[in-house]
Rosetta silent file (secondary structure, phi, psi, omega in degrees, C-alpha in Angstrom):
SEQUENCE: MKTGSLGSGGPSAFDADARKHAFTLIELLVVIAIIAILAAMLLPALARAKKEAKRINCFSNQHQIGLAFRMYADDNQDYYPSTDGWGAVGGQLSSNVDVVDADAYPSYGGAVGVTNRPLNRYVQNVNTFHCPADAGDPLNPHAKSCWEGWGTSYLPEWSGDFNQVAQVTGVAGNYSWDTPANKGIKLSAIAVKPATKIIQGDWNWQYNRTDTGVAAAFWHNDPGHRREAMLWGDSHVEFFQFPVNALENNGQIGALGAPNPNHLFW
SCORE:     score description
SCORE:     0.000 S_00000001
   1 L     0.000  172.020 -154.934   80.231   18.293  -65.061 S_00000001
   2 L  -105.315  147.522  162.056   77.781   15.621  -65.038 S_00000001
   3 L   -35.465   98.524 -172.066   74.003   16.058  -65.585 S_00000001
   4 L   111.050  -24.658  164.672   72.293   16.019  -61.770 S_00000001
   5 L   -64.179  151.235 -175.659   75.541   17.276  -60.152 S_00000001
   6 L   -42.522  117.853  167.195   75.653   20.234  -57.368 S_00000001
   7 L   128.181  -30.635 -156.157   75.310   23.265  -59.121 S_00000001
   8 L   -64.868  -39.341 -163.415   74.091   21.898  -62.901 S_00000001
   9 L    92.037   18.590 -168.568   70.411   22.889  -61.879 S_00000001
  10 L  -113.359 -171.683 -164.994   69.412   19.551  -63.279 S_00000001
  11 L   -91.588   88.854 -171.037   67.612   16.868  -61.273 S_00000001
  12 L   -72.028  156.838  170.398   69.313   15.208  -57.993 S_00000001
  13 H   -52.255  -21.218 -177.586   69.072   12.049  -56.547 S_00000001
  14 H  -114.247    1.481  154.678   67.120   13.298  -53.909 S_00000001
  15 H   -69.502  -58.718 -161.807   64.589   14.826  -55.626 S_00000001
  16 H   -66.385  -36.217  169.524   63.749   11.986  -57.675 S_00000001
  17 H   -64.243  -31.644  170.866   63.635    9.985  -54.019 S_00000001
  18 H   -54.115  -70.239  168.562   61.347   12.543  -52.848 S_00000001
  19 H   -53.579  -15.763 -176.611   58.726   12.177  -55.759 S_00000001
  20 H   -92.604  -36.617  170.490   58.806    8.237  -55.022 S_00000001
  21 H   -80.603   -2.975 -178.394   57.583    8.929  -51.274 S_00000001
  22 L   -82.113  147.413  158.824   55.297   11.860  -51.502 S_00000001
  23 L   -61.692  151.906  177.725   51.655   11.358  -51.113 S_00000001
  24 L   -88.609  170.720  161.250   49.084   11.914  -54.179 S_00000001
  25 H   -60.631  -37.697  176.123   46.238   13.608  -53.941 S_00000001
  26 H   -50.158  -50.836 -152.235   43.981   10.576  -54.168 S_00000001
  27 H   -79.827  -37.198 -178.744   45.861    8.996  -51.287 S_00000001
  28 H   -68.193  -20.205 -165.854   45.620   12.041  -49.291 S_00000001
  29 H   -93.123    6.293  138.380   42.124   12.479  -49.813 S_00000001
  30 H   -34.462  -72.138 -176.061   41.891    8.636  -49.289 S_00000001
  31 H   -78.692  -34.684  172.825   43.128    9.153  -45.612 S_00000001
  32 H   -42.663  -65.181 -160.114   40.839   12.453  -44.964 S_00000001
  33 H   -75.653   -9.350  175.475   37.956   10.367  -45.451 S_00000001
  34 H   -57.066  -58.082 -170.210   39.386    7.259  -43.379 S_00000001
  35 H   -51.198  -47.997 -174.163   39.693    9.848  -40.732 S_00000001
  36 H   -52.145  -45.326 -160.292   36.149   11.672  -41.284 S_00000001
  37 H   -74.451  -53.085 -164.957   34.592    8.187  -41.264 S_00000001
  38 H   -74.633  -25.922  160.070   36.209    7.188  -37.695 S_00000001
  39 H   -50.191  -62.009 -160.280   35.302   10.489  -36.264 S_00000001
  40 H   -54.703  -38.735  157.888   31.552   10.380  -37.385 S_00000001
  41 H     2.034  -88.384  178.196   32.110    6.845  -35.512 S_00000001
  42 H   -82.493  -10.534  173.014   33.531    7.705  -32.195 S_00000001
  43 H   -55.165  -53.124  166.267   31.704   10.921  -31.747 S_00000001
  44 H   -56.440  -44.002 -179.767   28.261    9.176  -30.751 S_00000001
  45 H   -52.473  -51.565  160.117   30.393    7.165  -28.504 S_00000001
  46 H   -46.365  -55.808  175.894   31.950    9.996  -26.878 S_00000001
  47 H   -63.244  -85.091  163.986   28.675   12.023  -26.360 S_00000001
  48 H    10.170  -59.786 -139.890   27.169    8.542  -24.685 S_00000001
  49 H   -86.900  -29.991 -175.924   30.107    8.552  -22.439 S_00000001
  50 H   -73.900   -8.918  170.457   29.872   12.444  -21.633 S_00000001
  51 H   -95.378  -39.873  172.673   26.155   11.756  -20.564 S_00000001
  52 H   -70.689  -33.266  169.291   26.786    8.923  -18.704 S_00000001
  53 H   -56.428  -45.421  172.135   29.640   10.613  -16.953 S_00000001
  54 H   -49.795  -41.869 -166.062   26.896   13.390  -16.195 S_00000001
  55 H   -79.463  -51.506  177.589   24.358   11.116  -15.176 S_00000001
  56 H   -36.736  -64.122  163.141   26.795    9.207  -12.530 S_00000001
  57 H    -4.278  -90.211 -174.243   27.566   12.995  -11.182 S_00000001
  58 H   -55.586  -40.497  160.551   24.148   13.377  -10.394 S_00000001
  59 H   -70.174  -19.226  169.604   23.297   10.243   -9.130 S_00000001
  60 H   -88.512  -16.279  179.203   26.173   10.309   -6.284 S_00000001
  61 H   -62.851  -59.614  175.365   25.018   14.119   -5.656 S_00000001
  62 H   -55.443  -39.609 -151.255   21.432   12.926   -5.022 S_00000001
  63 H   -94.591  -19.228  179.596   22.524    9.608   -2.801 S_00000001
  64 H   -93.870  -20.920 -170.397   24.640   12.551   -0.592 S_00000001
  65 H   -77.637  -45.454  178.259   21.523   14.569   -0.548 S_00000001
  66 H   -58.569  -41.010 -169.132   19.268   11.556    0.206 S_00000001
  67 H   -84.582  -37.049 -177.869   21.853   10.621    3.806 S_00000001
  68 H   -56.896  -75.552 -139.850   21.778   14.624    4.616 S_00000001
  69 H   -35.540  -56.525 -161.468   17.988   14.224    4.521 S_00000001
  70 H   -68.955  -58.862 -171.002   17.770   11.383    6.795 S_00000001
  71 H   -59.241  -43.630  158.853   20.733   12.868    9.085 S_00000001
  72 H   -23.495  -93.148 -170.588   18.327   15.903    9.375 S_00000001
  73 H   -39.407  -47.867  179.957   15.024   14.050   10.419 S_00000001
  74 H   -65.989   -5.273  177.947   17.467   12.003   13.423 S_00000001
  75 H  -115.660    4.643  170.464   18.316   15.364   14.461 S_00000001
  76 L  -148.400   79.120  151.103   15.129   16.953   14.499 S_00000001
  77 L    69.172   21.574 -175.416   12.381   14.936   15.630 S_00000001
  78 L    85.937  -16.581  175.187   11.745   12.259   12.515 S_00000001
  79 E   -72.350  129.528  167.863   10.893   15.682   10.639 S_00000001
  80 L   -83.314  154.061  157.380   12.389   16.409    7.161 S_00000001
  81 L    25.173 -170.201   98.225   12.766   20.133    6.672 S_00000001
  82 L  -123.459  138.219 -171.130   10.378   23.025    6.299 S_00000001
  83 E  -139.213  161.323  176.470   11.847   25.438    4.094 S_00000001
  84 L  -117.690   84.417  158.030   11.155   29.090    2.095 S_00000001
  85 L   127.432  171.315 -177.479   10.403   27.801   -1.288 S_00000001
  86 L   -43.017  -35.802 -177.984   11.194   24.692   -3.434 S_00000001
  87 L  -127.182   12.692  159.775   14.725   24.626   -3.436 S_00000001
  88 L   -71.330    4.388  177.737   15.842   25.767   -0.347 S_00000001
  89 L   -48.456  -58.801 -167.684   16.790   22.704    1.327 S_00000001
  90 L  -132.582  168.933  161.682   20.501   22.967    0.059 S_00000001
  91 L    98.557 -150.321 -159.191   22.926   24.928   -2.294 S_00000001
  92 L  -104.020  169.803  174.480   24.340   28.059   -3.024 S_00000001
  93 L   -67.957  158.662  176.534   22.490   31.659   -2.906 S_00000001
  94 L   -66.267  124.403  169.381   21.362   32.563   -6.290 S_00000001
  95 L   -75.386  -33.835  171.232   24.182   34.179   -8.424 S_00000001
  96 L  -134.347   66.871  161.357   22.109   36.069  -11.255 S_00000001
  97 L   -42.080   -5.967 -146.013   19.021   37.707   -9.610 S_00000001
  98 L  -124.882   16.062 -173.410   18.757   40.068  -11.825 S_00000001
  99 L  -127.840  -10.182 -151.060   17.933   37.827  -14.928 S_00000001
 100 L  -115.647  125.667 -162.917   15.480   35.370  -12.933 S_00000001
 101 L   -52.496  129.007  177.047   11.303   35.798  -13.050 S_00000001
 102 L   -64.259  -14.862  165.982   10.008   37.698   -9.874 S_00000001
 103 L   -91.229  -54.169  166.196    7.908   35.563   -8.597 S_00000001
 104 L   -37.932    2.895  170.164   10.005   32.245   -9.183 S_00000001
 105 L  -132.664   -4.957  179.481   12.849   32.946   -7.313 S_00000001
 106 L   -87.101  -42.212  169.425   11.807   34.629   -4.261 S_00000001
 107 L   -59.558  -34.850 -177.291    9.091   31.112   -4.348 S_00000001
 108 L   -94.403   20.715  176.981   11.364   28.508   -5.888 S_00000001
 109 L    77.323   -1.079 -164.915   14.336   29.444   -2.613 S_00000001
 110 L   -80.807   -7.111  155.961   16.451   30.963   -4.481 S_00000001
 111 L   -85.670   31.477 -166.775   16.951   34.344   -1.872 S_00000001
 112 L   -75.150  137.223  145.881   17.704   31.488    0.752 S_00000001
 113 L   -62.699  173.798  157.866   21.438   32.123    2.042 S_00000001
 114 L   -49.216  -32.006 -146.500   23.831   29.421    2.448 S_00000001
 115 L   -96.924  -34.450  174.624   23.870   29.636    6.076 S_00000001
 116 L   -90.368   -5.750 -165.387   19.686   29.103    6.164 S_00000001
 117 L   -71.065  163.103 -167.546   19.810   26.166    3.413 S_00000001
 118 L  -109.359  -67.842  179.934   19.310   23.010    6.209 S_00000001
 119 L   -35.043  -53.038  170.762   21.121   20.411    4.213 S_00000001
 120 H   -20.353  -54.929  178.813   23.892   22.506    3.787 S_00000001
 121 H   -46.030  -33.796 -155.586   25.099   21.492    7.455 S_00000001
 122 H   -97.050  -21.261 -168.840   25.074   17.946    6.484 S_00000001
 123 H  -109.508    0.504  158.974   26.489   18.093    2.865 S_00000001
 124 L    62.626  -77.875  172.859   29.380   20.159    3.648 S_00000001
 125 L   -93.085  133.645 -160.201   29.792   21.194   -0.310 S_00000001
 126 H   -72.569  -25.751 -172.900   27.462   23.203   -1.882 S_00000001
 127 H   -85.896   20.917 -173.467   28.096   21.969   -5.308 S_00000001
 128 H   -84.571  -12.857  172.456   26.910   18.463   -4.370 S_00000001
 129 H  -125.379   70.591  141.568   22.932   20.307   -5.408 S_00000001
 130 L  -143.286   98.551 -176.405   24.505   21.154   -8.718 S_00000001
 131 L   -85.348  118.209  159.213   23.746   18.702  -11.402 S_00000001
 132 L   -17.649  -42.705 -169.134   26.140   18.763  -14.513 S_00000001
 133 L  -106.302   55.414  160.156   23.451   18.224  -17.185 S_00000001
 134 L   -84.242  145.479  179.611   21.246   21.331  -15.749 S_00000001
 135 L  -133.629    5.206  176.505   19.816   22.701  -18.434 S_00000001
 136 L   122.691  173.501  165.260   17.341   25.301  -16.959 S_00000001
 137 L  -107.490  117.321 -161.298   13.795   25.369  -15.998 S_00000001
 138 L   -70.646  -18.802  175.180   11.582   25.004  -19.416 S_00000001
 139 L  -100.394    2.118  160.217    8.821   27.262  -17.225 S_00000001
 140 L  -139.298   63.059 -168.434   11.134   29.807  -16.186 S_00000001
 141 L   -76.887   45.450 -179.719   14.066   30.385  -18.850 S_00000001
 142 L   -90.725  -24.069  169.627   15.112   33.521  -17.500 S_00000001
 143 L  -124.487  140.825 -157.811   18.357   31.982  -15.959 S_00000001
 144 L   -48.380  -32.761  174.376   20.593   29.509  -18.014 S_00000001
 145 L  -145.387  159.277  173.007   20.217   27.051  -15.105 S_00000001
 146 L   -59.522  -20.733  177.047   18.484   26.099  -11.941 S_00000001
 147 L   -71.475  -58.509  143.356   21.808   26.248  -10.297 S_00000001
 148 L    -8.389  -81.950 -179.357   21.926   29.749  -11.286 S_00000001
 149 L   -73.674  -65.886  168.010   18.743   30.731  -10.752 S_00000001
 150 L   -47.263  -38.673 -152.484   17.550   29.161   -7.828 S_00000001
 151 L    87.240   -5.790  177.687   20.791   27.914   -6.200 S_00000001
 152 L  -160.087  157.528 -160.467   20.118   24.203   -6.735 S_00000001
 153 L   -97.147   -7.069 -154.808   19.371   21.788   -9.715 S_00000001
 154 E  -109.367  151.023  173.247   17.294   19.105   -7.163 S_00000001
 155 E  -164.902  115.429  173.936   13.437   19.912   -6.368 S_00000001
 156 E  -107.306 -164.843 -155.753   11.836   18.123   -3.889 S_00000001
 157 L  -100.580  117.398 -168.306    7.897   17.769   -3.233 S_00000001
 158 E  -140.651  134.575 -165.235    7.190   21.141   -1.081 S_00000001
 159 L    85.232  -40.135 -173.303    4.144   22.603    0.531 S_00000001
 160 L  -172.608 -175.960 -171.050    1.812   19.877   -0.464 S_00000001
 161 L   -98.047 -162.067 -173.570    1.083   17.025   -2.239 S_00000001
 162 E  -160.189  118.351  172.814    1.019   17.062   -6.144 S_00000001
 163 L    49.863   42.326  145.146   -0.096   14.664   -8.870 S_00000001
 164 L   115.016   -1.178 -161.066   -0.206   11.559   -6.594 S_00000001
 165 E  -116.872  122.710 -174.860    3.406   12.027   -5.064 S_00000001
 166 L   -47.591  137.266  170.236    2.970   12.927   -0.876 S_00000001
 167 L   -68.076  154.899 -165.633    4.725   16.350    0.031 S_00000001
 168 L   -99.777  -73.640  154.342    8.359   15.862    1.375 S_00000001
 169 E   -95.851  144.312 -178.147    9.202   19.484    2.824 S_00000001
 170 L   -89.592 -170.703 -155.545    6.724   21.752    5.029 S_00000001
 171 E   -92.472  112.216  173.302    6.531   25.247    4.554 S_00000001
 172 L   -78.101  -28.815  175.077    8.891   27.238    7.197 S_00000001
 173 L   107.183   -3.781 -151.340    6.494   30.402    7.000 S_00000001
 174 L   -95.744  -41.277 -165.009    9.138   33.161    6.281 S_00000001
 175 L  -102.352  134.664 -166.171    7.918   33.736    2.936 S_00000001
 176 L  -105.421  115.623 -153.778    4.569   34.816    2.336 S_00000001
 177 L  -136.130  147.544 -172.859    3.150   32.047    0.165 S_00000001
 178 L   -61.977  -10.837 -173.946   -0.701   31.248    0.065 S_00000001
 179 L   -91.301  149.877  158.525    0.034   27.424    1.588 S_00000001
 180 L   -82.382  167.757 -170.451    0.471   28.227    5.577 S_00000001
 181 L   -54.694  153.271 -172.890    3.481   27.156    7.384 S_00000001
 182 L  -164.292  178.368 -178.042    3.479   23.224    7.933 S_00000001
 183 L  -105.312  161.540  162.113    5.806   20.421    8.823 S_00000001
 184 L   -74.966  174.298 -179.112    7.716   18.195    6.417 S_00000001
 185 L   -51.240  168.921 -175.285    7.301   14.182    6.215 S_00000001
 186 E  -121.904  119.028  173.513    8.043   12.073    9.066 S_00000001
 187 H   -48.462  -35.275  149.616   10.578    9.407    8.330 S_00000001
 188 H   -52.957  -21.865  176.508    8.212    6.793    9.838 S_00000001
 189 H   -82.421  -30.968  178.690    5.799    8.001    7.686 S_00000001
 190 H   -87.158    6.546  153.767    8.084    7.287    4.881 S_00000001
 191 H   -29.533  -62.110  178.870    8.616    3.985    6.388 S_00000001
 192 L   -54.450   -2.558  136.093    5.537    2.676    5.048 S_00000001
 193 L   170.659  105.110  178.658    7.310    1.959    1.845 S_00000001
 194 L   -66.257  -44.785  174.061   10.962    4.077    1.154 S_00000001
 195 L   -37.688  -47.004  167.848   11.495    2.251   -2.000 S_00000001
 196 L  -120.953   40.626 -178.863    9.118    4.097   -4.098 S_00000001
 197 L  -104.395  142.072  179.907    8.374    7.162   -1.775 S_00000001
 198 L  -106.348  120.714  175.391    9.926   10.192   -4.231 S_00000001
 199 L   -93.695  -34.139  176.459   12.006   12.630   -1.909 S_00000001
 200 E   171.557 -170.887 -168.323   12.974   14.499   -4.959 S_00000001
 201 E   171.805 -166.870 -150.537   14.815   14.616   -8.196 S_00000001
 202 E   -65.187 -179.243 -174.023   16.063   16.665  -11.314 S_00000001
 203 L   -90.284    8.161  173.552   13.775   20.221  -11.101 S_00000001
 204 L  -116.431   51.151  160.341   12.199   19.456  -14.352 S_00000001
 205 L  -109.519   28.264  173.478   10.635   15.842  -13.310 S_00000001
 206 L   -81.440  163.533  160.696    7.085   17.294  -12.363 S_00000001
 207 H   -50.365  -47.048  178.176    4.680   17.123  -14.960 S_00000001
 208 H   -44.807  -25.696 -173.010    4.001   20.129  -15.810 S_00000001
 209 H  -109.157  -22.723  176.877    7.559   20.651  -17.093 S_00000001
 210 H   -88.631   -1.680 -165.615    8.508   17.496  -18.951 S_00000001
 211 L  -114.420   14.975 -171.449    5.622   17.929  -21.034 S_00000001
 212 L   -76.600  -30.495 -169.851    6.295   21.431  -22.361 S_00000001
 213 L    81.508    2.252  171.289    8.576   19.759  -25.371 S_00000001
 214 L   -94.585  166.916 -165.007   11.257   22.231  -24.760 S_00000001
 215 H   -57.104  -21.183  178.381   14.514   20.950  -24.691 S_00000001
 216 H   -62.715  -30.072 -173.066   15.594   22.308  -21.420 S_00000001
 217 H   -59.356  -25.231 -147.940   12.898   19.682  -19.928 S_00000001
 218 L  -121.696   91.906 -148.698   15.082   17.113  -20.624 S_00000001
 219 L   -97.623  -38.224 -176.394   18.719   17.000  -19.071 S_00000001
 220 L  -136.733   40.673  174.711   20.051   13.716  -19.427 S_00000001
 221 L  -158.286  166.848 -179.524   18.207   12.203  -22.053 S_00000001
 222 L   -80.492  159.009  173.164   16.859   13.260  -26.063 S_00000001
 223 L   -60.155  144.277  174.911   13.663   14.917  -26.095 S_00000001
 224 L   106.352  -11.155 -174.244   10.757   12.595  -26.018 S_00000001
 225 L  -138.445  119.174 -169.195   11.896    9.980  -23.252 S_00000001
 226 L  -112.358   79.480  167.200   10.642   10.713  -20.171 S_00000001
 227 E  -132.609  157.380 -153.795   13.391    9.725  -17.296 S_00000001
 228 E  -127.714  133.745  112.435   14.324   11.643  -14.614 S_00000001
 229 E    -4.655  108.764 -171.116   17.021   11.514  -11.765 S_00000001
 230 E  -151.166  109.843 -170.274   15.314   10.417   -8.992 S_00000001
 231 E   -94.382  120.545  159.852   15.988   10.324   -5.004 S_00000001
 232 L   -61.092 -175.126  175.933   13.827    7.589   -3.166 S_00000001
 233 L   -93.873  -23.126  171.251   12.878    7.373    0.425 S_00000001
 234 L   -73.154    3.812 -147.523   15.526    4.663    0.862 S_00000001
 235 L    49.243   14.692 -177.232   18.066    6.865   -0.591 S_00000001
 236 L   -94.467  146.470  179.972   19.405    4.722   -3.384 S_00000001
 237 L  -110.021  163.307 -169.040   18.893    6.867   -6.753 S_00000001
 238 L  -160.722  150.326 -167.921   17.336    5.558  -10.327 S_00000001
 239 E   -98.659   87.703  155.111   17.237    6.962  -13.532 S_00000001
 240 E   -42.761   99.206  174.800   13.452    6.595  -13.682 S_00000001
 241 E   -84.595  111.341  168.070   11.051    6.139  -16.625 S_00000001
 242 L   -65.790  151.946  155.442    7.550    7.634  -15.666 S_00000001
 243 L   -61.985  128.183  147.219    4.679    6.020  -17.065 S_00000001
 244 H   -26.591  -56.440  148.400    2.817    7.644  -20.039 S_00000001
 245 H   -21.591  -39.447 -172.479    0.175    7.652  -17.797 S_00000001
 246 H   -95.986   35.199 -179.853    1.510    9.825  -15.184 S_00000001
 247 L  -109.606 -171.900  150.456    1.429   12.899  -17.326 S_00000001
 248 L    -0.495  127.439  153.544   -1.296   15.530  -17.958 S_00000001
 249 E   -96.093  120.461 -164.741   -4.413   13.743  -17.602 S_00000001
 250 L    10.033   63.753  168.273   -6.744   15.906  -20.714 S_00000001
 251 L    56.088   45.585  166.253   -4.863   18.460  -19.596 S_00000001
 252 E  -146.119  134.340 -169.445   -5.406   18.784  -16.160 S_00000001
 253 L   -74.945  170.691  171.835   -2.747   18.146  -13.525 S_00000001
 254 L    80.673   20.306 -156.058   -3.191   16.441  -10.466 S_00000001
 255 L   -99.511    8.061  169.407   -6.163   14.020  -11.599 S_00000001
 256 L   -77.509   23.746  174.125   -4.505   10.554  -10.802 S_00000001
 257 L   103.986  169.027  172.681   -5.618   10.906   -7.254 S_00000001
 258 L   -66.976  134.896  177.126   -4.338   11.356   -3.800 S_00000001
 259 L   -35.341  149.060  175.207   -0.597    9.926   -2.592 S_00000001
 260 L  -151.334  113.632  174.782   -0.903    5.864   -2.693 S_00000001
 261 L   -85.573    7.229  173.632    2.080    3.762   -1.524 S_00000001
 262 L  -101.351   30.523  165.597    0.756    0.929   -3.264 S_00000001
 263 L  -106.868  173.924 -174.120    1.458    2.889   -6.712 S_00000001
 264 L   -54.379  -51.590 -163.820    4.517    2.528   -8.807 S_00000001
 265 L  -138.195  126.380  178.349    5.280    6.083   -7.032 S_00000001
 266 L  -142.730    0.000    0.000    4.149    8.231   -4.152 S_00000001
């Protein structure tokens, strides 16, 4: 029997051909290194695309909410709604009452049911009030997200003026609060300069939250970049860059003075 034939135990033509086409260890390591380099190049781009998708979703949500505010005002003698808490204009009833702050829960509107949130009638889908980038409130970290904690990811200017932003939503008076019941802003007042009138924004847009240095203060961008998804009086939504001097002035919130329609925002 010839060497290499079946049953001889010697090398066959197939074995030699397999060895000729097999990857060497060096070749495998080179392929792995190339894959790792490509992955390292692609991952940042994928992360940016994911952030952009969340931002677009948030913009769409807030634009719909802006239209809902206007429809509400049209049905209510030009007034924006009065609510029992900062975030009670729309959204869901909080799903995890047990882990949120005892004071923040009611004052933020967490205890207000779905049917008592006035804009739900105009938005229909309560998930419109959920920002996909919602990372929670750095001042009240008891809930994973504002959506879970208070039933909404968005914060309008409620109960009074704050740091040069004119009040938007009024106080309904059913919640025991230091501020007496009052009405929301009128469309005619917003019409003075609607493109610069802040209506609401990402929950963390107010200055006492974004200056905390906590990662949860930055939803759509990296820490250190003061930009928020904001809804304005003409219903447009903008990824707004707040000026540095709009932050706390020497530790005093509200040092910028009264709301002024001629300012960058009011």
